[in-house]
Amino acid sequence: MSQQVPVIVLREDTERTRGRDAQRNNIMAAIVIAEAVKSALGPKGMDKMLVDSFGDITVSNDGATILKEMDVAHPAAKMVIEVAKTVDAEVGDGTTTAAILTGDLLKQAETLLDQKIHPTTIISGYRKAAAKALEVIDEVSETVDPTAPDYKKILIDVAKTSMSSKFVSTHKDTLAKLVVDAVLAIAKDVPKDEELDIDNIPRQKQVGMRVEQTELVKGLVLDKEIIHVGMPKKIEGAKIALIESALEVSKTEFDAKISITDPSAMQGFLDEEERMLKSMVEKIVEAGANVVIAQKGIDDVVQHYLAKEGIMAVRRIKKSDVERVHETTGAAIVSKIQNLTAADLGKAKIIEQRDVGDDKMLFIEGTPKSSVVTILVRGGTDHIVDEVDRALNDGLYVVRDVVMHPQITYGGGALAAEISKQLRDYAATLEGREQYAVNAFADAVESIPNTLADNAGLDPIDVIVNLRKAHTEGKVYHGIDYTKGKVGDMKAARIVEAAIVNRQVVMSAAEAAQMILKIDDVISSRGSPGMGGGPDGGGDFGDDE
Ligand code: ADP
Ligand code: MG
């Protein structure tokens, strides 16, 4: 029996919470985040005004945006925000739903923990329930046929459903049609099994016009003006030199040690600079280019000679736009102007500067890659343009989701109610305490129609009772019909969603809930409030799972 000497492993200022306390803390934090976004869910959801540390304001109804802007310290709260970000990155919609579901899964788990059901049991029950929920999604989803006459109409319905919960929902008809046209346009050039990338639909924001003036234009549009008044404003049969380096003589190219002693040396110096600049223009002319698109600056002298040669030029183009010009026109991205040859030039039928509202923009049309489109996003103020842009983003994503994975489900809580019903049937077939966990999962899923009802000012209890009844009678598409203010057929109401969005929501929420439930020890290296964690906030600890 030796005397126990305490071994000190953790720093003195380390904060540590263990066991039930750690769990309770984590669960509470996750629930707080979920509760915060609940009122934003659905078409009747409210907007949130977010003010960052600089006092900048964002007004949004978009779950992902709200969650991203929230500055939280608690690691478990951060994990809920991670769920929303993952869902947003993967499928582009369903973020609020995912956060709410995560919170409610944990809220239900808390009750089970209070009844002394072990976390391991809850976790395994949740795993089974999630797998079952995915089966239900597959079972009730409908496959859409891209060759069917109503294909486009279904895609528009999907976009409309997604945008109906946005601040700009009054314009959803116009915007939904626009996003479908945009996605179908770029889909033309993408092989079936390849990823459709929404980033290939550039959006140029413009403040000062009406939302319904948002438009889809063929071709690539750069928010740039031609740099010199003497240059042509329109070129047909464009041959484009795409240059990455500055068309300037950088000062370091001259030896800093040159000391100029007499005026003639100074003149020689300037002549040399002019000669170098002129040779750049000669190189461009020799290659046969009539348009210069430069990522960096263009010296005044170069501008002057380019204009003299009848060559159009724009400068300081964003890197992402340079890539797009490269992809759509076939122009090589040239870093050394001395190496420019005719083979490097890109092509376009027309390049023209046009007035767009109060701005001037450069339109590049008739390129080798024909499927290029740009969306000109419009609205009266910055905040509105941003919210239109977010709505378009969601719309583009969900349409892409269905184009790539042609399965649809019905919204307004219809799918959730069906999952919940089938989970309860499934729970009854299980032995032991896992049954409780599966039932708890079913209750958590029901929080979606519950919240939708609540946000619409309907009585959630009435709605849930009627929903359960409808689903017991086999009405799998019954959800909350907002227009009638009661339970009704969502298929008839055309509240259509991408099945893959719902799959992602279930997977991400269930995973995060399980991960949080597995934690029974929180060690934070600097005693920050709550269990905020160390300098990097400790919020990333979910990543190493
Ligand atoms: P998320 O960030 O999760 O996408 P939203 O605020 O966009 O959250 O709300 C989506 C929810 O609103 C979904 O459950 C969807 O089915 C529902 N919804 C959308 N349009 C309607 C409608 N017209 N009637 C009833 N529910 C709707
Ligand atoms: Mg949405």
mmCIF file of N, CA and C in Angstrom, residues 70-166:
data_model
loop_
_atom_site.group_PDB
_atom_site.id
_atom_site.type_symbol
_atom_site.label_atom_id
_atom_site.label_comp_id
_atom_site.label_asym_id
_atom_site.label_seq_id
_atom_site.Cartn_x
_atom_site.Cartn_y
_atom_site.Cartn_z
ATOM 1 N N MET A 70 -23.631 33.607 -36.827
ATOM 2 C CA MET A 70 -23.713 33.540 -35.366
ATOM 3 C C MET A 70 -22.337 33.257 -34.805
ATOM 4 N N ASP A 71 -21.996 34.046 -33.815
ATOM 5 C CA ASP A 71 -20.667 33.912 -33.250
ATOM 6 C C ASP A 71 -20.788 33.142 -31.942
ATOM 7 N N VAL A 72 -20.596 31.845 -31.979
ATOM 8 C CA VAL A 72 -20.783 31.069 -30.761
ATOM 9 C C VAL A 72 -19.459 30.514 -30.251
ATOM 10 N N ALA A 73 -19.406 30.348 -28.945
ATOM 11 C CA ALA A 73 -18.170 29.890 -28.332
ATOM 12 C C ALA A 73 -18.233 28.407 -27.949
ATOM 13 N N HIS A 74 -19.435 27.930 -27.661
ATOM 14 C CA HIS A 74 -19.531 26.576 -27.151
ATOM 15 C C HIS A 74 -19.240 25.527 -28.230
ATOM 16 N N PRO A 75 -18.376 24.546 -27.909
ATOM 17 C CA PRO A 75 -18.001 23.557 -28.932
ATOM 18 C C PRO A 75 -19.184 22.771 -29.490
ATOM 19 N N ALA A 76 -20.145 22.418 -28.632
ATOM 20 C CA ALA A 76 -21.289 21.642 -29.124
ATOM 21 C C ALA A 76 -22.166 22.508 -30.023
ATOM 22 N N ALA A 77 -22.278 23.794 -29.678
ATOM 23 C CA ALA A 77 -23.038 24.723 -30.513
ATOM 24 C C ALA A 77 -22.363 24.836 -31.877
ATOM 25 N N LYS A 78 -21.046 24.842 -31.844
ATOM 26 C CA LYS A 78 -20.302 24.907 -33.101
ATOM 27 C C LYS A 78 -20.553 23.679 -33.960
ATOM 28 N N MET A 79 -20.733 22.556 -33.307
ATOM 29 C CA MET A 79 -20.995 21.342 -34.078
ATOM 30 C C MET A 79 -22.327 21.417 -34.811
ATOM 31 N N VAL A 80 -23.309 22.043 -34.188
ATOM 32 C CA VAL A 80 -24.604 22.205 -34.859
ATOM 33 C C VAL A 80 -24.433 23.111 -36.085
ATOM 34 N N ILE A 81 -23.626 24.136 -35.913
ATOM 35 C CA ILE A 81 -23.380 25.048 -37.024
ATOM 36 C C ILE A 81 -22.630 24.320 -38.148
ATOM 37 N N GLU A 82 -21.732 23.425 -37.747
ATOM 38 C CA GLU A 82 -21.037 22.596 -38.743
ATOM 39 C C GLU A 82 -22.025 21.755 -39.551
ATOM 40 N N VAL A 83 -23.040 21.232 -38.872
ATOM 41 C CA VAL A 83 -24.061 20.433 -39.567
ATOM 42 C C VAL A 83 -24.691 21.270 -40.677
ATOM 43 N N ALA A 84 -25.080 22.492 -40.303
ATOM 44 C CA ALA A 84 -25.722 23.369 -41.273
ATOM 45 C C ALA A 84 -24.776 23.659 -42.439
ATOM 46 N N LYS A 85 -23.515 23.893 -42.120
ATOM 47 C CA LYS A 85 -22.547 24.203 -43.179
ATOM 48 C C LYS A 85 -22.343 23.013 -44.111
ATOM 49 N N THR A 86 -22.286 21.824 -43.521
ATOM 50 C CA THR A 86 -22.113 20.626 -44.351
ATOM 51 C C THR A 86 -23.291 20.449 -45.295
ATOM 52 N N VAL A 87 -24.494 20.556 -44.736
ATOM 53 C CA VAL A 87 -25.690 20.392 -45.554
ATOM 54 C C VAL A 87 -25.694 21.442 -46.662
ATOM 55 N N ASP A 88 -25.329 22.660 -46.306
ATOM 56 C CA ASP A 88 -25.306 23.744 -47.281
ATOM 57 C C ASP A 88 -24.303 23.453 -48.405
ATOM 58 N N ALA A 89 -23.134 22.979 -48.014
ATOM 59 C CA ALA A 89 -22.097 22.716 -49.012
ATOM 60 C C ALA A 89 -22.454 21.533 -49.911
ATOM 61 N N GLU A 90 -23.103 20.532 -49.328
ATOM 62 C CA GLU A 90 -23.404 19.334 -50.109
ATOM 63 C C GLU A 90 -24.604 19.512 -51.026
ATOM 64 N N VAL A 91 -25.685 20.040 -50.475
ATOM 65 C CA VAL A 91 -26.927 20.074 -51.247
ATOM 66 C C VAL A 91 -27.549 21.467 -51.383
ATOM 67 N N GLY A 92 -27.066 22.439 -50.613
ATOM 68 C CA GLY A 92 -27.486 23.824 -50.798
ATOM 69 C C GLY A 92 -28.801 24.246 -50.173
ATOM 70 N N ASP A 93 -29.502 23.331 -49.528
ATOM 71 C CA ASP A 93 -30.783 23.698 -48.906
ATOM 72 C C ASP A 93 -31.024 22.745 -47.728
ATOM 73 N N GLY A 94 -32.007 23.081 -46.887
ATOM 74 C CA GLY A 94 -32.313 22.185 -45.775
ATOM 75 C C GLY A 94 -31.486 22.456 -44.527
ATOM 76 N N THR A 95 -30.833 23.600 -44.490
ATOM 77 C CA THR A 95 -29.920 23.882 -43.383
ATOM 78 C C THR A 95 -30.652 24.152 -42.070
ATOM 79 N N THR A 96 -31.733 24.932 -42.144
ATOM 80 C CA THR A 96 -32.485 25.221 -40.926
ATOM 81 C C THR A 96 -33.071 23.920 -40.394
ATOM 82 N N THR A 97 -33.627 23.137 -41.306
ATOM 83 C CA THR A 97 -34.214 21.858 -40.930
ATOM 84 C C THR A 97 -33.178 20.987 -40.222
ATOM 85 N N ALA A 98 -31.972 20.943 -40.761
ATOM 86 C CA ALA A 98 -30.926 20.104 -40.183
ATOM 87 C C ALA A 98 -30.563 20.568 -38.771
ATOM 88 N N ALA A 99 -30.463 21.883 -38.589
ATOM 89 C CA ALA A 99 -30.125 22.400 -37.260
ATOM 90 C C ALA A 99 -31.237 22.092 -36.267
ATOM 91 N N ILE A 100 -32.487 22.279 -36.705
ATOM 92 C CA ILE A 100 -33.619 22.011 -35.817
ATOM 93 C C ILE A 100 -33.669 20.528 -35.450
ATOM 94 N N LEU A 101 -33.454 19.684 -36.443
ATOM 95 C CA LEU A 101 -33.498 18.242 -36.187
ATOM 96 C C LEU A 101 -32.389 17.824 -35.223
ATOM 97 N N THR A 102 -31.204 18.348 -35.411
ATOM 98 C CA THR A 102 -30.100 18.024 -34.495
ATOM 99 C C THR A 102 -30.486 18.404 -33.065
ATOM 100 N N GLY A 103 -30.993 19.615 -32.912
ATOM 101 C CA GLY A 103 -31.390 20.091 -31.585
ATOM 102 C C GLY A 103 -32.457 19.213 -30.968
ATOM 103 N N ASP A 104 -33.443 18.823 -31.786
ATOM 104 C CA ASP A 104 -34.540 18.030 -31.237
ATOM 105 C C ASP A 104 -34.140 16.593 -30.945
ATOM 106 N N LEU A 105 -33.215 16.065 -31.732
ATOM 107 C CA LEU A 105 -32.708 14.717 -31.432
ATOM 108 C C LEU A 105 -32.038 14.732 -30.060
ATOM 109 N N LEU A 106 -31.327 15.817 -29.779
ATOM 110 C CA LEU A 106 -30.634 15.920 -28.492
ATOM 111 C C LEU A 106 -31.605 16.191 -27.348
ATOM 112 N N LYS A 107 -32.632 16.983 -27.652
ATOM 113 C CA LYS A 107 -33.642 17.264 -26.631
ATOM 114 C C LYS A 107 -34.341 15.964 -26.214
ATOM 115 N N GLN A 108 -34.683 15.160 -27.203
ATOM 116 C CA GLN A 108 -35.320 13.866 -26.908
ATOM 117 C C GLN A 108 -34.351 12.952 -26.150
ATOM 118 N N ALA A 109 -33.091 12.999 -26.543
ATOM 119 C CA ALA A 109 -32.087 12.154 -25.886
ATOM 120 C C ALA A 109 -31.946 12.524 -24.415
ATOM 121 N N GLU A 110 -32.034 13.808 -24.159
ATOM 122 C CA GLU A 110 -31.926 14.311 -22.786
ATOM 123 C C GLU A 110 -32.981 13.647 -21.888
ATOM 124 N N THR A 111 -34.202 13.560 -22.394
ATOM 125 C CA THR A 111 -35.272 12.910 -21.631
ATOM 126 C C THR A 111 -34.920 11.450 -21.351
ATOM 127 N N LEU A 112 -34.378 10.784 -22.366
ATOM 128 C CA LEU A 112 -34.005 9.381 -22.169
ATOM 129 C C LEU A 112 -32.865 9.244 -21.164
ATOM 130 N N LEU A 113 -31.905 10.175 -21.233
ATOM 131 C CA LEU A 113 -30.788 10.139 -20.279
ATOM 132 C C LEU A 113 -31.315 10.313 -18.862
ATOM 133 N N ASP A 114 -32.296 11.200 -18.712
ATOM 134 C CA ASP A 114 -32.909 11.413 -17.400
ATOM 135 C C ASP A 114 -33.569 10.138 -16.898
ATOM 136 N N GLN A 115 -34.061 9.316 -17.822
ATOM 137 C CA GLN A 115 -34.690 8.049 -17.427
ATOM 138 C C GLN A 115 -33.647 6.947 -17.285
ATOM 139 N N LYS A 116 -32.385 7.368 -17.229
ATOM 140 C CA LYS A 116 -31.265 6.438 -16.995
ATOM 141 C C LYS A 116 -31.043 5.462 -18.153
ATOM 142 N N ILE A 117 -31.405 5.879 -19.339
ATOM 143 C CA ILE A 117 -31.068 5.040 -20.494
ATOM 144 C C ILE A 117 -29.656 5.428 -20.926
ATOM 145 N N HIS A 118 -28.827 4.461 -21.132
ATOM 146 C CA HIS A 118 -27.411 4.730 -21.384
ATOM 147 C C HIS A 118 -27.199 5.367 -22.768
ATOM 148 N N PRO A 119 -26.268 6.318 -22.840
ATOM 149 C CA PRO A 119 -25.997 6.966 -24.126
ATOM 150 C C PRO A 119 -25.714 5.971 -25.260
ATOM 151 N N THR A 120 -25.033 4.909 -24.943
ATOM 152 C CA THR A 120 -24.717 3.919 -25.976
ATOM 153 C C THR A 120 -25.988 3.337 -26.595
ATOM 154 N N THR A 121 -26.971 3.105 -25.754
ATOM 155 C CA THR A 121 -28.250 2.588 -26.239
ATOM 156 C C THR A 121 -28.937 3.622 -27.131
ATOM 157 N N ILE A 122 -28.892 4.852 -26.682
ATOM 158 C CA ILE A 122 -29.516 5.912 -27.477
ATOM 159 C C ILE A 122 -28.815 6.021 -28.829
ATOM 160 N N ILE A 123 -27.491 5.990 -28.774
ATOM 161 C CA ILE A 123 -26.724 6.129 -30.014
ATOM 162 C C ILE A 123 -27.051 4.997 -30.988
ATOM 163 N N SER A 124 -27.087 3.773 -30.489
ATOM 164 C CA SER A 124 -27.364 2.674 -31.420
ATOM 165 C C SER A 124 -28.802 2.737 -31.925
ATOM 166 N N GLY A 125 -29.705 3.164 -31.061
ATOM 167 C CA GLY A 125 -31.094 3.331 -31.494
ATOM 168 C C GLY A 125 -31.202 4.407 -32.568
ATOM 169 N N TYR A 126 -30.489 5.509 -32.366
ATOM 170 C CA TYR A 126 -30.517 6.605 -33.339
ATOM 171 C C TYR A 126 -29.921 6.154 -34.679
ATOM 172 N N ARG A 127 -28.872 5.311 -34.580
ATOM 173 C CA ARG A 127 -28.249 4.847 -35.817
ATOM 174 C C ARG A 127 -29.247 4.026 -36.624
ATOM 175 N N LYS A 128 -29.949 3.149 -35.935
ATOM 176 C CA LYS A 128 -30.960 2.317 -36.617
ATOM 177 C C LYS A 128 -32.080 3.181 -37.183
ATOM 178 N N ALA A 129 -32.505 4.161 -36.375
ATOM 179 C CA ALA A 129 -33.608 5.017 -36.804
ATOM 180 C C ALA A 129 -33.216 5.811 -38.047
ATOM 181 N N ALA A 130 -31.971 6.316 -38.068
ATOM 182 C CA ALA A 130 -31.516 7.101 -39.218
ATOM 183 C C ALA A 130 -31.495 6.239 -40.483
ATOM 184 N N ALA A 131 -31.007 5.010 -40.336
ATOM 185 C CA ALA A 131 -30.972 4.101 -41.485
ATOM 186 C C ALA A 131 -32.390 3.840 -41.987
ATOM 187 N N LYS A 132 -33.303 3.644 -41.047
ATOM 188 C CA LYS A 132 -34.699 3.401 -41.416
ATOM 189 C C LYS A 132 -35.294 4.647 -42.111
ATOM 190 N N ALA A 133 -34.972 5.811 -41.576
ATOM 191 C CA ALA A 133 -35.487 7.053 -42.158
ATOM 192 C C ALA A 133 -35.033 7.185 -43.616
ATOM 193 N N LEU A 134 -33.787 6.829 -43.885
ATOM 194 C CA LEU A 134 -33.277 6.893 -45.258
ATOM 195 C C LEU A 134 -34.030 5.909 -46.158
ATOM 196 N N GLU A 135 -34.337 4.749 -45.593
ATOM 197 C CA GLU A 135 -35.140 3.778 -46.366
ATOM 198 C C GLU A 135 -36.501 4.354 -46.711
ATOM 199 N N VAL A 136 -37.096 5.022 -45.720
ATOM 200 C CA VAL A 136 -38.424 5.603 -45.962
ATOM 201 C C VAL A 136 -38.332 6.660 -47.077
ATOM 202 N N ILE A 137 -37.270 7.459 -47.031
ATOM 203 C CA ILE A 137 -37.114 8.490 -48.071
ATOM 204 C C ILE A 137 -37.051 7.826 -49.450
ATOM 205 N N ASP A 138 -36.255 6.768 -49.545
ATOM 206 C CA ASP A 138 -36.153 6.064 -50.826
ATOM 207 C C ASP A 138 -37.503 5.492 -51.257
ATOM 208 N N GLU A 139 -38.207 4.978 -50.268
ATOM 209 C CA GLU A 139 -39.479 4.324 -50.572
ATOM 210 C C GLU A 139 -40.541 5.313 -51.068
ATOM 211 N N VAL A 140 -40.626 6.470 -50.420
ATOM 212 C CA VAL A 140 -41.709 7.395 -50.810
ATOM 213 C C VAL A 140 -41.291 8.404 -51.882
ATOM 214 N N SER A 141 -39.998 8.422 -52.234
ATOM 215 C CA SER A 141 -39.617 9.418 -53.236
ATOM 216 C C SER A 141 -40.028 8.947 -54.631
ATOM 217 N N GLU A 142 -40.280 9.905 -55.492
ATOM 218 C CA GLU A 142 -40.680 9.588 -56.867
ATOM 219 C C GLU A 142 -39.517 9.895 -57.803
ATOM 220 N N THR A 143 -39.377 9.060 -58.813
ATOM 221 C CA THR A 143 -38.299 9.286 -59.777
ATOM 222 C C THR A 143 -38.828 10.166 -60.902
ATOM 223 N N VAL A 144 -38.043 11.177 -61.245
ATOM 224 C CA VAL A 144 -38.467 12.034 -62.353
ATOM 225 C C VAL A 144 -37.702 11.643 -63.618
ATOM 226 N N ASP A 145 -38.417 11.703 -64.717
ATOM 227 C CA ASP A 145 -37.849 11.291 -65.983
ATOM 228 C C ASP A 145 -37.462 12.539 -66.784
ATOM 229 N N PRO A 146 -36.167 12.715 -67.049
ATOM 230 C CA PRO A 146 -35.715 13.928 -67.738
ATOM 231 C C PRO A 146 -36.303 14.092 -69.139
ATOM 232 N N THR A 147 -36.865 13.007 -69.675
ATOM 233 C CA THR A 147 -37.430 13.141 -71.026
ATOM 234 C C THR A 147 -38.938 13.387 -70.988
ATOM 235 N N ALA A 148 -39.521 13.321 -69.788
ATOM 236 C CA ALA A 148 -40.972 13.520 -69.665
ATOM 237 C C ALA A 148 -41.330 14.977 -69.978
ATOM 238 N N PRO A 149 -42.515 15.203 -70.539
ATOM 239 C CA PRO A 149 -42.898 16.573 -70.909
ATOM 240 C C PRO A 149 -42.987 17.529 -69.715
ATOM 241 N N ASP A 150 -43.277 16.974 -68.530
ATOM 242 C CA ASP A 150 -43.427 17.882 -67.384
ATOM 243 C C ASP A 150 -42.133 18.017 -66.565
ATOM 244 N N TYR A 151 -41.015 17.542 -67.116
ATOM 245 C CA TYR A 151 -39.741 17.585 -66.394
ATOM 246 C C TYR A 151 -39.396 18.994 -65.912
ATOM 247 N N LYS A 152 -39.466 19.929 -66.852
ATOM 248 C CA LYS A 152 -39.098 21.303 -66.509
ATOM 249 C C LYS A 152 -40.037 21.882 -65.448
ATOM 250 N N LYS A 153 -41.315 21.504 -65.577
ATOM 251 C CA LYS A 153 -42.292 22.010 -64.612
ATOM 252 C C LYS A 153 -41.961 21.514 -63.198
ATOM 253 N N ILE A 154 -41.545 20.256 -63.110
ATOM 254 C CA ILE A 154 -41.177 19.707 -61.799
ATOM 255 C C ILE A 154 -39.964 20.447 -61.230
ATOM 256 N N LEU A 155 -38.990 20.691 -62.102
ATOM 257 C CA LEU A 155 -37.802 21.427 -61.631
ATOM 258 C C LEU A 155 -38.189 22.816 -61.133
ATOM 259 N N ILE A 156 -39.109 23.448 -61.847
ATOM 260 C CA ILE A 156 -39.552 24.787 -61.413
ATOM 261 C C ILE A 156 -40.245 24.692 -60.049
ATOM 262 N N ASP A 157 -41.049 23.637 -59.861
ATOM 263 C CA ASP A 157 -41.716 23.447 -58.560
ATOM 264 C C ASP A 157 -40.692 23.278 -57.437
ATOM 265 N N VAL A 158 -39.634 22.540 -57.737
ATOM 266 C CA VAL A 158 -38.587 22.313 -56.739
ATOM 267 C C VAL A 158 -37.938 23.653 -56.361
ATOM 268 N N ALA A 159 -37.621 24.437 -57.390
ATOM 269 C CA ALA A 159 -37.002 25.743 -57.144
ATOM 270 C C ALA A 159 -37.951 26.654 -56.373
ATOM 271 N N LYS A 160 -39.238 26.607 -56.750
ATOM 272 C CA LYS A 160 -40.222 27.468 -56.082
ATOM 273 C C LYS A 160 -40.367 27.112 -54.612
ATOM 274 N N THR A 161 -40.430 25.810 -54.327
ATOM 275 C CA THR A 161 -40.554 25.375 -52.924
ATOM 276 C C THR A 161 -39.372 25.901 -52.121
ATOM 277 N N SER A 162 -38.192 25.762 -52.706
ATOM 278 C CA SER A 162 -37.002 26.200 -51.979
ATOM 279 C C SER A 162 -36.996 27.716 -51.776
ATOM 280 N N MET A 163 -37.489 28.443 -52.777
ATOM 281 C CA MET A 163 -37.435 29.900 -52.664
ATOM 282 C C MET A 163 -38.642 30.492 -51.944
ATOM 283 N N SER A 164 -39.672 29.650 -51.705
ATOM 284 C CA SER A 164 -40.870 30.203 -51.065
ATOM 285 C C SER A 164 -40.609 30.577 -49.615
ATOM 286 N N SER A 165 -39.529 30.049 -49.055
ATOM 287 C CA SER A 165 -39.243 30.401 -47.668
ATOM 288 C C SER A 165 -38.257 31.562 -47.586
ATOM 289 N N LYS A 166 -38.068 32.244 -48.716
ATOM 290 C CA LYS A 166 -37.106 33.345 -48.729
ATOM 291 C C LYS A 166 -37.823 34.691 -48.671
#
